[in-house]
Every structure is written in structure tokens, then in C-alpha cells.
CSV table of C-alpha atoms and ligand atoms in Angstrom, one decimal:
chain,number,residue,atom,x,y,z
A,1,MET,CA,43.1,-60.0,-33.6
A,2,SER,CA,45.8,-58.3,-36.1
A,3,ALA,CA,46.7,-54.2,-36.2
A,4,ALA,CA,45.8,-54.1,-39.2
A,5,LEU,CA,41.9,-54.3,-38.9
A,6,ASP,CA,43.3,-51.1,-36.0
A,7,LEU,CA,39.6,-49.5,-37.7
A,8,GLN,CA,38.1,-46.1,-37.0
A,9,ASP,CA,35.1,-47.5,-36.5
A,10,LYS,CA,35.6,-50.8,-34.9
A,11,ASP,CA,31.5,-52.5,-35.5
A,12,LEU,CA,32.9,-52.8,-39.4
A,13,LEU,CA,34.8,-56.2,-38.3
A,14,ARG,CA,32.8,-58.3,-38.4
A,15,THR,CA,33.3,-62.6,-37.6
A,16,GLU,CA,29.9,-64.0,-38.3
A,17,ALA,CA,27.0,-64.3,-40.7
A,18,PHE,CA,24.1,-62.2,-41.5
A,19,ILE,CA,20.7,-64.7,-41.8
A,20,GLY,CA,17.0,-62.4,-41.8
A,21,GLY,CA,18.8,-59.1,-40.2
A,22,ALA,CA,20.3,-61.6,-37.8
A,23,TRP,CA,24.4,-61.7,-37.0
A,24,VAL,CA,24.2,-65.9,-36.9
A,25,ALA,CA,27.8,-68.0,-35.0
A,26,ALA,CA,27.2,-70.8,-38.1
A,27,ASP,CA,24.8,-73.8,-36.2
A,28,LYS,CA,28.0,-76.3,-35.0
A,29,GLY,CA,29.8,-73.2,-32.7
A,30,LYS,CA,32.9,-73.8,-36.1
A,31,SER,CA,34.7,-71.1,-37.6
A,32,PHE,CA,37.6,-70.8,-40.3
A,33,ALA,CA,40.3,-68.7,-39.7
A,34,VAL,CA,40.5,-65.1,-42.2
A,35,LEU,CA,44.3,-65.1,-43.2
A,36,SER,CA,46.1,-62.7,-44.0
A,37,PRO,CA,47.9,-62.7,-47.9
A,38,ALA,CA,50.8,-61.0,-46.3
A,39,ASN,CA,52.4,-62.1,-43.3
A,40,GLY,CA,50.3,-65.8,-43.3
A,41,SER,CA,49.1,-64.1,-39.4
A,42,GLU,CA,45.1,-64.5,-38.4
A,43,LEU,CA,43.2,-61.7,-39.0
A,44,VAL,CA,39.8,-63.1,-37.7
A,45,GLY,CA,37.7,-66.4,-37.6
A,46,VAL,CA,34.4,-65.8,-39.6
A,47,ALA,CA,30.9,-68.2,-39.3
A,48,ASP,CA,32.0,-71.1,-40.7
A,49,CYS,CA,28.1,-72.0,-42.3
A,50,GLY,CA,26.5,-75.1,-44.0
A,51,VAL,CA,23.5,-76.2,-45.6
A,52,ALA,CA,20.6,-75.6,-43.0
A,53,GLU,CA,21.7,-72.0,-42.3
A,54,THR,CA,22.0,-71.4,-45.9
A,55,ARG,CA,18.2,-72.8,-46.0
A,56,ARG,CA,17.3,-70.4,-43.4
A,57,ALA,CA,19.2,-67.6,-45.6
A,58,ILE,CA,17.2,-68.4,-48.8
A,59,GLU,CA,14.1,-68.3,-46.7
A,60,ALA,CA,14.2,-64.6,-44.7
A,61,ALA,CA,15.7,-63.1,-48.4
A,62,ASP,CA,12.2,-65.6,-50.4
A,63,GLY,CA,10.1,-64.0,-47.2
A,64,ALA,CA,11.5,-60.4,-47.2
A,65,GLY,CA,10.6,-60.2,-51.0
A,66,PRO,CA,7.2,-59.5,-51.2
A,67,ALA,CA,7.7,-55.8,-49.1
A,68,TRP,CA,10.6,-54.7,-51.1
A,69,ALA,CA,9.4,-55.2,-54.2
A,70,ALA,CA,5.9,-53.0,-53.5
A,71,LEU,CA,8.2,-50.2,-53.0
A,72,THR,CA,8.8,-48.1,-55.3
A,73,GLY,CA,11.8,-47.5,-57.6
A,74,LYS,CA,12.1,-44.1,-55.8
A,75,GLU,CA,12.1,-46.1,-52.4
A,76,ARG,CA,14.5,-48.5,-53.0
A,77,GLY,CA,16.8,-46.1,-54.3
A,78,GLN,CA,16.8,-44.0,-52.2
A,79,VAL,CA,17.6,-46.7,-49.0
A,80,LEU,CA,20.4,-47.5,-51.8
A,81,ARG,CA,21.9,-44.0,-51.8
A,82,ARG,CA,22.2,-44.1,-48.4
A,83,TRP,CA,24.1,-47.4,-48.8
A,84,PHE,CA,26.1,-45.3,-51.1
A,85,ASP,CA,27.0,-42.5,-48.4
A,86,LEU,CA,27.8,-44.9,-46.0
A,87,ILE,CA,30.1,-46.8,-48.3
A,88,THR,CA,31.3,-43.3,-49.2
A,89,GLN,CA,31.9,-42.3,-45.4
A,90,HIS,CA,33.3,-45.8,-45.1
A,91,GLN,CA,36.6,-46.6,-47.5
A,92,GLU,CA,39.0,-45.9,-45.5
A,93,ASP,CA,38.3,-48.4,-43.2
A,94,LEU,CA,36.9,-50.9,-46.0
A,95,ALA,CA,39.6,-50.5,-47.7
A,96,ARG,CA,41.7,-51.3,-44.1
A,97,ILE,CA,39.5,-54.2,-44.2
A,98,MET,CA,39.8,-55.7,-47.7
A,99,THR,CA,43.9,-54.5,-47.6
A,100,ALA,CA,44.0,-56.9,-44.8
A,101,GLU,CA,42.1,-59.6,-46.4
A,102,GLN,CA,42.9,-59.6,-49.5
A,103,GLY,CA,46.7,-58.6,-49.9
A,104,LYS,CA,46.0,-55.9,-52.5
A,105,PRO,CA,48.0,-52.3,-51.8
A,106,LEU,CA,45.8,-49.8,-49.7
A,107,ALA,CA,45.2,-47.1,-52.6
A,108,GLU,CA,43.7,-49.7,-54.7
A,109,ALA,CA,41.3,-50.7,-52.2
A,110,ARG,CA,40.5,-47.4,-52.2
A,111,GLY,CA,39.9,-47.6,-55.8
A,112,GLU,CA,38.1,-50.2,-55.3
A,113,ILE,CA,35.4,-49.5,-52.4
A,114,ALA,CA,34.7,-46.3,-55.4
A,115,TYR,CA,34.7,-48.4,-58.0
A,116,GLY,CA,31.8,-50.2,-55.5
A,117,ALA,CA,31.0,-47.7,-54.1
A,118,GLY,CA,29.7,-46.5,-58.1
A,119,PHE,CA,27.5,-49.5,-58.4
A,120,VAL,CA,25.8,-49.0,-56.0
A,121,GLU,CA,24.9,-44.6,-56.8
A,122,TRP,CA,24.3,-46.2,-60.0
A,123,ALA,CA,21.7,-48.1,-59.3
A,124,ALA,CA,20.4,-45.7,-56.6
A,125,GLU,CA,19.8,-43.5,-59.7
A,126,GLU,CA,18.2,-46.0,-62.2
A,127,ALA,CA,15.5,-48.1,-59.9
A,128,LYS,CA,12.9,-45.8,-60.8
A,129,ARG,CA,14.0,-45.6,-64.2
A,130,VAL,CA,13.5,-49.5,-64.9
A,131,TYR,CA,11.2,-49.0,-67.6
A,132,GLY,CA,8.8,-51.1,-69.7
A,133,ASP,CA,7.0,-50.7,-72.8
A,134,VAL,CA,3.9,-49.5,-74.2
A,135,VAL,CA,3.5,-51.5,-77.6
A,136,PRO,CA,2.6,-50.2,-80.7
A,137,PRO,CA,-1.6,-52.4,-80.7
A,138,PHE,CA,-1.8,-55.0,-83.5
A,139,ARG,CA,-5.5,-55.5,-82.6
A,140,LYS,CA,-7.9,-53.1,-82.6
A,141,GLY,CA,-9.2,-53.0,-79.1
A,142,ALA,CA,-6.3,-54.6,-77.3
A,143,ARG,CA,-3.0,-53.0,-75.7
A,144,THR,CA,0.5,-54.7,-75.3
A,145,LEU,CA,1.9,-54.3,-73.0
A,146,VAL,CA,5.5,-55.2,-71.7
A,147,LEU,CA,6.8,-55.0,-68.5
A,148,LYS,CA,9.6,-56.0,-66.0
A,149,GLN,CA,9.6,-57.6,-62.7
A,150,PRO,CA,11.5,-58.0,-59.7
A,151,LEU,CA,13.2,-62.0,-60.7
A,152,GLY,CA,12.4,-63.2,-57.6
A,153,VAL,CA,15.5,-64.5,-55.0
A,154,VAL,CA,19.2,-64.4,-56.6
A,155,ALA,CA,21.6,-65.9,-55.3
A,156,ALA,CA,25.3,-64.0,-55.7
A,157,ILE,CA,28.9,-66.6,-55.4
A,158,THR,CA,31.5,-63.7,-55.3
A,159,PRO,CA,35.6,-64.0,-55.2
A,160,TRP,CA,38.4,-62.7,-53.3
A,161,ASN,CA,40.2,-60.5,-56.2
A,162,PHE,CA,37.0,-58.1,-55.7
A,163,PRO,CA,35.8,-58.7,-52.1
A,164,SER,CA,33.7,-55.3,-52.8
A,165,ALA,CA,33.6,-54.8,-56.2
A,166,MET,CA,31.6,-58.1,-57.2
A,167,ILE,CA,29.6,-58.1,-54.5
A,168,THR,CA,27.7,-54.5,-55.1
A,169,ARG,CA,28.1,-55.4,-59.0
A,170,LYS,CA,25.6,-57.8,-58.6
A,171,CYS,CA,24.1,-56.7,-55.2
A,172,ALA,CA,22.7,-52.9,-56.3
A,173,PRO,CA,21.1,-53.9,-59.6
A,174,ALA,CA,18.8,-57.2,-57.9
A,175,LEU,CA,18.1,-54.6,-54.9
A,176,ALA,CA,17.0,-51.7,-57.3
A,177,THR,CA,14.5,-54.0,-59.1
A,178,GLY,CA,12.8,-55.6,-56.4
A,179,CYS,CA,15.1,-58.8,-56.2
A,180,THR,CA,16.7,-60.2,-52.4
A,181,LEU,CA,20.1,-61.8,-52.1
A,182,VAL,CA,21.7,-64.3,-50.6
A,183,ILE,CA,25.3,-63.5,-51.3
A,184,LYS,CA,28.8,-66.5,-50.6
A,185,PRO,CA,31.9,-64.7,-50.1
A,186,ALA,CA,34.5,-66.0,-51.3
A,187,GLU,CA,36.6,-67.4,-48.1
A,188,GLN,CA,39.4,-66.4,-48.7
A,189,THR,CA,38.3,-62.5,-48.4
A,190,PRO,CA,34.6,-62.6,-46.0
A,191,LEU,CA,35.5,-59.5,-43.7
A,192,SER,CA,34.6,-57.5,-46.9
A,193,ALA,CA,31.1,-58.5,-47.3
A,194,LEU,CA,30.7,-58.8,-43.6
A,195,ALA,CA,31.0,-55.2,-43.5
A,196,LEU,CA,28.9,-54.2,-46.9
A,197,ALA,CA,26.3,-55.2,-45.2
A,198,VAL,CA,26.8,-53.9,-41.4
A,199,LEU,CA,26.4,-50.0,-44.1
A,200,ALA,CA,23.6,-51.4,-45.4
A,201,GLU,CA,21.6,-52.2,-42.5
A,202,ARG,CA,22.8,-48.4,-41.4
A,203,ALA,CA,21.3,-47.4,-44.1
A,204,GLY,CA,17.3,-49.0,-43.4
A,205,LEU,CA,17.7,-52.3,-45.9
A,206,PRO,CA,14.6,-54.5,-44.4
A,207,PRO,CA,15.3,-57.5,-42.7
A,208,GLY,CA,16.2,-61.0,-45.0
A,209,ALA,CA,16.4,-58.0,-48.2
A,210,LEU,CA,20.5,-59.4,-47.7
A,211,ASN,CA,22.0,-62.1,-45.9
A,212,ILE,CA,25.6,-62.9,-46.5
A,213,VAL,CA,26.2,-67.2,-46.0
A,214,THR,CA,29.8,-67.8,-45.3
A,215,ALA,CA,31.5,-70.0,-45.8
A,216,HIS,CA,35.2,-71.9,-45.7
A,217,ASP,CA,33.6,-74.9,-48.0
A,218,PRO,CA,31.9,-73.5,-51.5
A,219,ALA,CA,30.6,-76.5,-52.1
A,220,PRO,CA,28.1,-77.7,-50.1
A,221,VAL,CA,26.6,-73.6,-49.9
A,222,GLY,CA,27.0,-73.4,-53.5
A,223,ALA,CA,24.3,-77.3,-53.9
A,224,GLU,CA,22.0,-75.4,-52.1
A,225,LEU,CA,22.0,-72.1,-53.8
A,226,THR,CA,21.6,-73.5,-57.1
A,227,GLY,CA,19.5,-76.1,-56.1
A,228,ASN,CA,16.6,-74.9,-53.9
A,229,PRO,CA,13.8,-74.0,-56.1
A,230,ARG,CA,13.0,-70.3,-54.2
A,231,VAL,CA,16.2,-69.4,-55.9
A,232,ARG,CA,15.4,-68.3,-58.6
A,233,LYS,CA,18.9,-66.3,-60.5
A,234,VAL,CA,22.6,-67.1,-58.9
A,235,SER,CA,25.1,-64.9,-60.2
A,236,PHE,CA,28.5,-65.8,-60.3
A,237,THR,CA,32.2,-64.9,-61.2
A,238,GLY,CA,34.9,-67.1,-60.9
A,239,SER,CA,36.7,-69.7,-62.9
A,240,THR,CA,35.0,-71.4,-65.9
A,241,GLU,CA,35.7,-74.6,-64.2
A,242,VAL,CA,33.7,-73.5,-61.5
A,243,GLY,CA,31.0,-71.3,-63.6
A,244,LYS,CA,30.6,-74.7,-66.0
A,245,LEU,CA,29.9,-76.4,-62.4
A,246,LEU,CA,26.9,-74.1,-61.2
A,247,MET,CA,25.2,-74.7,-64.1
A,248,ARG,CA,25.0,-78.1,-64.1
A,249,GLN,CA,23.5,-78.0,-60.7
A,250,ALA,CA,21.7,-74.7,-62.3
A,251,ALA,CA,19.9,-76.6,-64.3
A,252,ASP,CA,17.5,-78.7,-63.7
A,253,GLY,CA,15.4,-76.3,-61.7
A,254,VAL,CA,16.4,-74.3,-65.4
A,255,LYS,CA,17.1,-70.8,-63.3
A,256,LYS,CA,18.7,-67.8,-64.7
A,257,MET,CA,22.3,-67.2,-64.4
A,258,SER,CA,24.8,-64.5,-64.9
A,259,LEU,CA,28.0,-66.3,-65.3
A,260,GLU,CA,31.1,-63.6,-65.4
A,261,LEU,CA,34.1,-66.3,-66.0
A,262,GLY,CA,38.2,-66.1,-66.9
A,263,GLY,CA,39.7,-64.3,-69.6
A,264,ASN,CA,42.0,-65.4,-71.8
A,265,ALA,CA,43.3,-61.4,-72.2
A,266,PRO,CA,44.8,-59.8,-75.4
A,267,PHE,CA,47.3,-57.4,-76.2
A,268,ILE,CA,47.7,-56.0,-78.6
A,269,VAL,CA,50.4,-53.3,-79.6
A,270,PHE,CA,50.6,-52.0,-83.2
A,271,ASP,CA,53.7,-51.4,-85.0
A,272,ASP,CA,51.1,-47.1,-85.4
A,273,ALA,CA,51.3,-47.8,-81.9
A,274,ASP,CA,52.1,-44.3,-79.2
A,275,LEU,CA,53.7,-46.4,-77.5
A,276,PRO,CA,54.7,-44.8,-73.5
A,277,ARG,CA,50.4,-44.8,-74.0
A,278,ALA,CA,50.5,-48.3,-74.3
A,279,VAL,CA,53.1,-49.4,-72.3
A,280,GLU,CA,51.6,-47.2,-69.7
A,281,GLY,CA,48.9,-49.6,-70.7
A,282,VAL,CA,50.5,-52.6,-70.2
A,283,LEU,CA,51.3,-51.9,-66.4
A,284,ALA,CA,48.1,-50.6,-66.0
A,285,SER,CA,46.1,-53.8,-67.4
A,286,LYS,CA,48.6,-56.5,-66.2
A,287,PHE,CA,49.8,-55.6,-63.3
A,288,ARG,CA,46.6,-54.2,-61.5
A,289,ASN,CA,46.2,-56.6,-57.9
A,290,ALA,CA,49.3,-58.0,-58.9
A,291,GLY,CA,47.7,-59.9,-62.3
A,292,GLN,CA,45.2,-61.2,-60.4
A,293,THR,CA,42.2,-59.7,-62.4
A,294,CYS,CA,40.3,-61.7,-65.0
A,295,VAL,CA,40.8,-58.8,-67.2
A,296,CYS,CA,44.5,-58.8,-66.9
A,297,ALA,CA,46.4,-58.2,-70.3
A,298,ASN,CA,47.4,-62.5,-70.3
A,299,ARG,CA,49.0,-62.6,-73.4
A,300,ILE,CA,51.6,-59.4,-74.9
A,301,TYR,CA,51.1,-58.9,-79.0
A,302,VAL,CA,53.2,-57.0,-80.3
A,303,GLN,CA,54.2,-55.6,-83.3
A,304,ALA,CA,57.7,-57.5,-85.2
A,305,GLY,CA,58.7,-53.3,-85.5
A,306,ILE,CA,58.4,-51.9,-82.3
A,307,TYR,CA,58.3,-55.2,-81.2
A,308,ASP,CA,62.4,-54.4,-79.1
A,309,ALA,CA,61.6,-50.8,-78.9
A,310,PHE,CA,58.4,-52.1,-76.9
A,311,ALA,CA,59.7,-54.6,-74.6
A,312,ALA,CA,63.0,-52.6,-73.8
A,313,ALA,CA,60.4,-49.5,-72.5
A,314,LEU,CA,58.1,-52.5,-71.2
A,315,GLY,CA,61.1,-53.3,-69.3
A,316,LYS,CA,62.3,-49.9,-68.0
A,317,ALA,CA,58.9,-49.0,-66.7
A,318,MET,CA,58.7,-51.9,-65.1
A,319,GLN,CA,62.2,-51.8,-62.4
A,320,ALA,CA,59.8,-48.6,-60.8
A,321,LEU,CA,57.1,-51.2,-59.5
A,322,LYS,CA,58.0,-51.5,-56.3
A,323,THR,CA,56.8,-55.3,-54.3
A,324,GLY,CA,55.2,-54.7,-50.6
A,325,PRO,CA,52.9,-55.8,-47.9
A,326,GLY,CA,50.0,-53.9,-50.0
A,327,ASP,CA,49.1,-51.6,-46.2
A,328,VAL,CA,53.4,-50.2,-47.2
A,329,PRO,CA,53.0,-46.9,-49.0
A,330,ASP,CA,53.8,-46.6,-52.4
A,331,VAL,CA,53.9,-50.3,-53.2
A,332,HIS,CA,52.0,-51.3,-56.1
A,333,ILE,CA,52.2,-55.1,-56.6
A,334,GLY,CA,51.5,-56.8,-53.0
A,335,PRO,CA,51.7,-60.6,-52.4
A,336,LEU,CA,49.6,-63.4,-54.3
A,337,ILE,CA,46.2,-64.9,-53.0
A,338,ASP,CA,47.2,-67.8,-51.3
A,339,ASP,CA,50.3,-71.0,-52.0
A,340,ALA,CA,48.3,-72.8,-54.5
A,341,ALA,CA,48.1,-69.1,-56.7
A,342,ILE,CA,52.6,-69.0,-56.0
A,343,ARG,CA,52.6,-72.3,-57.4
A,344,LYS,CA,50.6,-71.7,-60.8
A,345,VAL,CA,53.1,-68.4,-61.6
A,346,GLU,CA,55.8,-71.2,-61.1
A,347,THR,CA,54.5,-73.5,-63.3
A,348,LEU,CA,54.1,-70.8,-66.0
A,349,VAL,CA,57.3,-69.2,-65.5
A,350,GLU,CA,59.3,-72.6,-65.4
A,351,ASP,CA,57.0,-74.0,-68.5
A,352,ALA,CA,57.5,-70.6,-70.8
A,353,LYS,CA,61.4,-70.7,-69.7
A,354,LYS,CA,61.8,-74.6,-71.4
A,355,GLN,CA,60.1,-74.0,-74.0
A,356,GLY,CA,62.0,-70.8,-75.4
A,357,GLY,CA,61.1,-67.5,-73.4
A,358,LYS,CA,64.2,-65.3,-72.3
A,359,VAL,CA,62.9,-63.9,-69.1
A,360,THR,CA,64.6,-60.1,-68.6
A,361,ALA,CA,62.7,-59.8,-65.2
A,362,GLY,CA,63.0,-60.8,-62.7
A,363,GLY,CA,61.1,-64.9,-63.1
A,364,ALA,CA,61.0,-66.5,-59.7
A,365,ARG,CA,59.8,-65.9,-56.4
A,366,HIS,CA,60.7,-62.6,-54.3
A,367,ALA,CA,63.0,-61.9,-51.5
A,368,LEU,CA,60.8,-60.5,-49.6
A,369,GLY,CA,59.2,-64.6,-49.2
A,370,GLY,CA,55.9,-65.5,-48.8
A,371,LEU,CA,53.6,-65.1,-51.6
A,372,PHE,CA,55.5,-62.3,-52.8
A,373,TYR,CA,55.8,-62.9,-56.7
A,374,GLU,CA,58.4,-60.6,-58.7
A,375,PRO,CA,57.4,-58.8,-61.9
A,376,THR,CA,58.0,-60.4,-64.7
A,377,LEU,CA,58.9,-60.9,-68.4
A,378,ILE,CA,58.7,-62.4,-70.4
A,379,GLU,CA,60.2,-62.4,-74.0
A,380,GLY,CA,59.9,-64.8,-77.2
A,381,ALA,CA,56.8,-65.9,-75.5
A,382,HIS,CA,54.7,-68.5,-78.3
A,383,GLY,CA,51.7,-70.4,-78.3
A,384,ALA,CA,52.3,-74.0,-77.2
A,385,MET,CA,53.8,-72.2,-74.0
A,386,ARG,CA,50.7,-72.7,-71.7
A,387,LEU,CA,51.4,-69.4,-71.1
A,388,ALA,CA,49.8,-68.7,-74.0
A,389,HIS,CA,46.2,-70.7,-73.4
A,390,GLU,CA,45.9,-70.5,-69.5
A,391,GLU,CA,45.6,-67.5,-67.2
A,392,ILE,CA,48.5,-66.7,-65.7
A,393,PHE,CA,46.6,-64.7,-62.1
A,394,GLY,CA,50.3,-63.2,-61.0
A,395,PRO,CA,52.4,-60.9,-62.6
A,396,VAL,CA,54.0,-61.9,-65.5
A,397,ALA,CA,54.3,-60.4,-67.9
A,398,ALA,CA,55.1,-62.1,-71.9
A,399,LEU,CA,55.8,-60.8,-75.3
A,400,PHE,CA,54.4,-63.0,-78.1
A,401,ARG,CA,56.0,-61.1,-81.8
A,402,PHE,CA,53.0,-60.9,-85.1
A,403,GLY,CA,53.8,-59.6,-88.4
A,404,ASP,CA,50.5,-58.1,-89.5
A,405,GLU,CA,47.2,-57.9,-88.7
A,406,ALA,CA,45.1,-60.1,-90.0
A,407,GLU,CA,48.5,-62.9,-88.0
A,408,VAL,CA,47.3,-61.5,-84.6
A,409,ILE,CA,43.6,-61.3,-84.7
A,410,ALA,CA,44.0,-65.2,-85.5
A,411,LEU,CA,46.4,-65.2,-82.6
A,412,ALA,CA,44.3,-63.4,-81.2
A,413,ASN,CA,40.4,-65.7,-81.6
A,414,ASP,CA,42.4,-68.5,-80.6
A,415,THR,CA,41.4,-68.9,-77.0
A,416,GLU,CA,37.9,-70.8,-75.3
A,417,TYR,CA,37.9,-67.8,-73.5
A,418,GLY,CA,36.5,-63.7,-74.9
A,419,LEU,CA,36.3,-61.8,-72.3
A,420,ALA,CA,38.5,-58.6,-72.5
A,421,ALA,CA,41.3,-57.5,-75.9
A,422,TYR,CA,42.9,-54.5,-75.2
A,423,PHE,CA,44.8,-52.8,-78.6
A,424,TYR,CA,47.3,-50.0,-80.0
A,425,THR,CA,47.1,-48.0,-82.8
A,426,ARG,CA,46.7,-44.7,-84.8
A,427,ASP,CA,44.8,-46.0,-87.0
A,428,LEU,CA,41.4,-45.0,-87.3
A,429,GLY,CA,40.0,-47.8,-90.3
A,430,ARG,CA,42.4,-50.4,-87.9
A,431,ALA,CA,41.1,-49.7,-84.9
A,432,PHE,CA,37.3,-49.5,-86.6
A,433,ARG,CA,38.6,-53.9,-87.4
A,434,VAL,CA,39.8,-54.9,-85.3
A,435,ALA,CA,37.3,-54.4,-82.2
A,436,GLU,CA,34.8,-55.9,-85.2
A,437,ALA,CA,36.9,-58.7,-85.2
A,438,LEU,CA,38.2,-59.4,-82.1
A,439,GLU,CA,36.1,-62.0,-80.0
A,440,ALA,CA,35.8,-60.5,-76.9
A,441,GLY,CA,32.2,-58.9,-73.9
A,442,ILE,CA,35.0,-56.4,-73.9
A,443,VAL,CA,38.1,-54.1,-76.6
A,444,ALA,CA,39.3,-51.7,-74.6
A,445,VAL,CA,41.8,-49.3,-77.9
A,446,ASN,CA,43.9,-46.8,-76.5
A,447,GLU,CA,43.0,-48.2,-72.7
A,448,GLY,CA,44.1,-50.1,-70.7
A,449,VAL,CA,41.6,-49.5,-68.2
A,450,PHE,CA,38.8,-49.9,-69.0
A,451,SER,CA,35.7,-50.8,-65.7
A,452,THR,CA,32.5,-48.2,-64.7
A,453,GLU,CA,28.9,-49.2,-63.8
A,454,THR,CA,28.3,-47.1,-66.4
A,455,ALA,CA,29.6,-50.0,-69.3
A,456,PRO,CA,28.6,-53.6,-69.8
A,457,PHE,CA,30.8,-56.4,-68.1
A,458,GLY,CA,30.8,-59.8,-68.9
A,459,GLY,CA,32.2,-62.1,-71.9
A,460,VAL,CA,31.4,-64.3,-75.2
A,461,LYS,CA,32.1,-67.6,-75.4
A,462,GLN,CA,33.8,-69.8,-72.5
A,463,SER,CA,34.0,-66.6,-70.0
A,464,GLY,CA,30.4,-67.1,-69.3
A,465,PHE,CA,27.5,-65.0,-70.2
A,466,GLY,CA,25.1,-61.9,-68.6
A,467,ARG,CA,26.7,-58.6,-68.3
A,468,GLU,CA,26.7,-55.9,-65.0
A,469,GLY,CA,27.1,-52.3,-65.0
A,470,SER,CA,24.8,-50.1,-66.9
A,471,HIS,CA,21.5,-50.6,-67.8
A,472,TYR,CA,22.5,-54.2,-69.0
A,473,GLY,CA,23.2,-55.0,-65.7
A,474,THR,CA,19.2,-53.9,-64.6
A,475,ASP,CA,18.2,-56.6,-66.8
A,476,GLU,CA,19.6,-59.3,-65.5
A,477,PHE,CA,17.6,-59.0,-62.5
A,478,VAL,CA,14.3,-59.2,-64.3
A,479,ASN,CA,11.0,-61.1,-65.4
A,480,VAL,CA,9.9,-59.4,-69.4
A,481,LYS,CA,5.9,-59.9,-68.7
A,482,TYR,CA,3.9,-59.1,-71.9
A,483,VAL,CA,0.6,-58.2,-71.0
A,484,LEU,CA,-2.3,-58.2,-73.8
A,485,MET,CA,-4.9,-55.4,-72.8
A,486,GLY,CA,-8.1,-56.7,-74.5
A,487,GLY,CA,-11.6,-55.7,-74.8
A,488,ILE,CA,-11.3,-51.6,-74.6
A,489,ASP,CA,-15.1,-51.4,-76.5
A,490,GLY,CA,-16.0,-49.1,-79.0
A,491,GLU,CA,-12.6,-48.1,-81.3
A,492,PRO,CA,-13.8,-47.0,-84.5
A,493,ALA,CA,-13.3,-49.9,-86.8
B,501,SIN,C1,37.4,-59.4,-62.6
B,501,SIN,O1,38.5,-60.0,-62.7
B,501,SIN,O2,36.9,-60.0,-62.1
B,501,SIN,C2,36.8,-58.1,-62.8
B,501,SIN,C3,38.0,-56.9,-62.8
B,501,SIN,C4,37.3,-55.8,-63.5
B,501,SIN,O3,35.7,-55.3,-62.6
B,501,SIN,O4,37.4,-54.6,-63.9
């Protein structure tokens, strides 16, 4: 086992799947390797489950559902509160596990654990506030009630870029409303998911309420999760391509879905922007997780009057970015997740160069080798480049020059995606006009970071639908039932 996984609480490192409250090997005894993106070494082997194990996990979740749903919201909230406390107490170990399997700098991993724990804390507080409605009667002798009831079994399919927070963001509100879950974590990063399950078990979550099926090949597990009639909702974070496939698979069972898919975020800097703040915002948005988030600035539009000054300031600020393994102190940019990821970044940068883009920083694999890519700045980007239409998912900032507000709104919206958008301006009228005109589920004005458990996260267009975080996120896990209560005799005519 790798030294990177030398933990204070060694019990957090699990390699078996978690089904019906038991830690189990795969039926055929197979396992798959979890690799360190920092050096390619094998960290551990993890149970390689398939359809049979997935089906048993669904049955376990279904079996645990009625008793869990029958608890009061307050009782469910107390379990969630203990889970939150345990996650917080074990923040350092959880962050180390994440850095080892995902590669992100330790400081970012600690931040993700705190961010993810926030969803559990929120759900613990909200479990007793999943209110329905009493609607004024529309008829004498009757009353109109609206109940919110748990959906039942939820399947959560989660990505490698946020191995912990994308799990708690789905599980915590689902558990708060009385749902139970089967989670399929990304094959690159199952260890963070399993560690969360250890803590959920310690917090007193009943057996079967939360199940984790680890698998190297996501396809058969995904097909079972979307096809099994006992699953009532599928919540997925990942690529638009896979989201569409899951949607097709879930269609026959008419399952509820939440899809948080790809993005192509515009980041607009108007002439009147506060330049140092805008540079700080780009750094935060673009280089978080080495550029591997769905909400990373993908197209940076800079107005002609401020373009040169902005490009110079950003280039200078980027010189301070240190690349290296995530467990080395002061590193800002870790490795990319795998070979496919670094090859894609290379291809996009090569295409941009061929099409006249000027690389003023980076532009190649890092001297460290492996999966490290240099923080890169490309000036003179334009709409014919592939990176204008495809998610870069790497540490590459591409600057596009624009003339006026109407032009940049049209450019920003000229994409099939609509997850996040950012812009910087000091003009209040423009702030409202542009925020309302941008086709995105999230718009950040004069801010480069917006993620929080207290606000709804999600997209429009091919970035998906459904919201995570806040009470909107809780609503994704309930059925709304209208009860007409008649026969109330003796009312005045
Ligand atoms: C994502 O990239 O999918 C999530 C990013 C976030 O929660 O901030």
C-alpha cells in the first residue's frame, strides 16, 4: 500500500463494497487497481462488482426504506448530524485519501471535505423542515393538503473530480427526506466514497440505507441502476454524453432524474471591471482542481479596452502557480486524472495553436512528466477553435477579445451548454441585464467561486436539469402528493 495512504484512522481505508450494512468482496473475488495520478503507482485494489451485487444493493436499499422513512425528520436529522461531526473530525484523513486517489492539492482536498460536509449539515438541519402545504379550500366541506413523501430508492452515480462532495450533495438531502441509496462512485476514486460510508455506519445509519457498489466498468452497473424497477430516481454528475445514455436507459421505467452534466462556462471581463479582482476570479475559477470542474471558466471573454492589461496581469499572476503532487506543500495545480485527460488537453492546445492562438505561458506537458500539464495561457482565441465549444478540463486559460455587451452575450450563449457563467462589471444596470440574459443555471457577478450548500447548483440546456444544494436540492427527492380531505360536515352554507 502507498505511503500516501498512511492515515491516523486506518479503518477509513476500505477496499470492499458496502451492501446492506456489510463490507463485501465482489462475487467473483475480482478487484481493480486504484492508481495515484501523481505517480501512476497502485494505491490499493478495490472490489470489482457487477450486476448481481448491484441488484443486491438495490434490494438492501429497498428493504431499509420503510423503516428509515418512518423515522421522524428530527431522528433522521440526528443521524445526519453525527455523520457531519464525524466527517469534520476526520477531515485530514479524508483529504489525504482524496489527494492520493484524485491528485488535487491537499489544501483543496481539505476544502472539498468541508464543502461536502456542509451538505450533510444542511440536510441534518432541514430533515425536520420538509414541509408540505395546506392550501385554502376550493370547496365547502373539504380541505386541500399537499404532502411531501420520500421517493424511495435513489441511485447516485458520482464523478472523480469531486469524489466526496458530489456524494454528500446527493446522499444527504435524499436521506433527510427518507430515501435510501445505492451509490456507484467513479472507478478512479472509490476510496473517498467508501471512507464516507465507514463514517455513516459509525453515525448510526441503519444497514441498507446507504450502499456503495464499486466497479471498474461502470456500464453494467449503470444499466442495472437505471433499469431496475425498484430504483425511483437516478442522480448523476458527469459528462453530457453519459447523461444522455442514462436518460435513455431510465426512460422505460419513467424514473425521476437529476443530471449535472458538462459545461462551457463563459467568463466575461468588461472594460469597467475591477481588474485585480477579475484576475483573482479567473485564477480561482479556471485553475481549481487543475481546471477539472464542470464550472471552470472555459472561454474568457475580455473587452477590447482592457484586453492587453488583463492578459498581462493574468500572465503575471499565473507565474506564481506551482505545479506538483498534491501532497507537496504550496502546490496549486496537481496532475490530471488520467492519460485520456492529458491527451485531450494537448489536442485542444495544438488545435488552438494551429488556428492562430498565441501561447504566452505554458502550452505543453510539465517537466515533471506523467499527468502534469503546465498552466497555460492562450491569447487571441476565437470561435473556430475546438476549445470554444468543448470542455477543456485542464489548466488552460483561453482569452477571447470582444467589442460590446450585445456581442458578448450572443457569444456566451452560443453553446449547447448552460451550467455556470461569470462576469465582471461595476455598472449596476449592466450587472442586471447581463445576469438575466445569460443562458446558465448559475451566474456569478464579480465573483469567481460560488459553490455552497445554501444555494441551488445545476444547469440548463445540455448541462442538465435538477438542482443540488439548498431547499431546491431537497425537493428533488420527494413526491408531492395532493390529498383532498372531504366529508367535513356541518360547515355553514
Ligand atoms: C462539478 O464540477 O461538477 C462541481 C463543482 C462544484 O460543486 O463546485
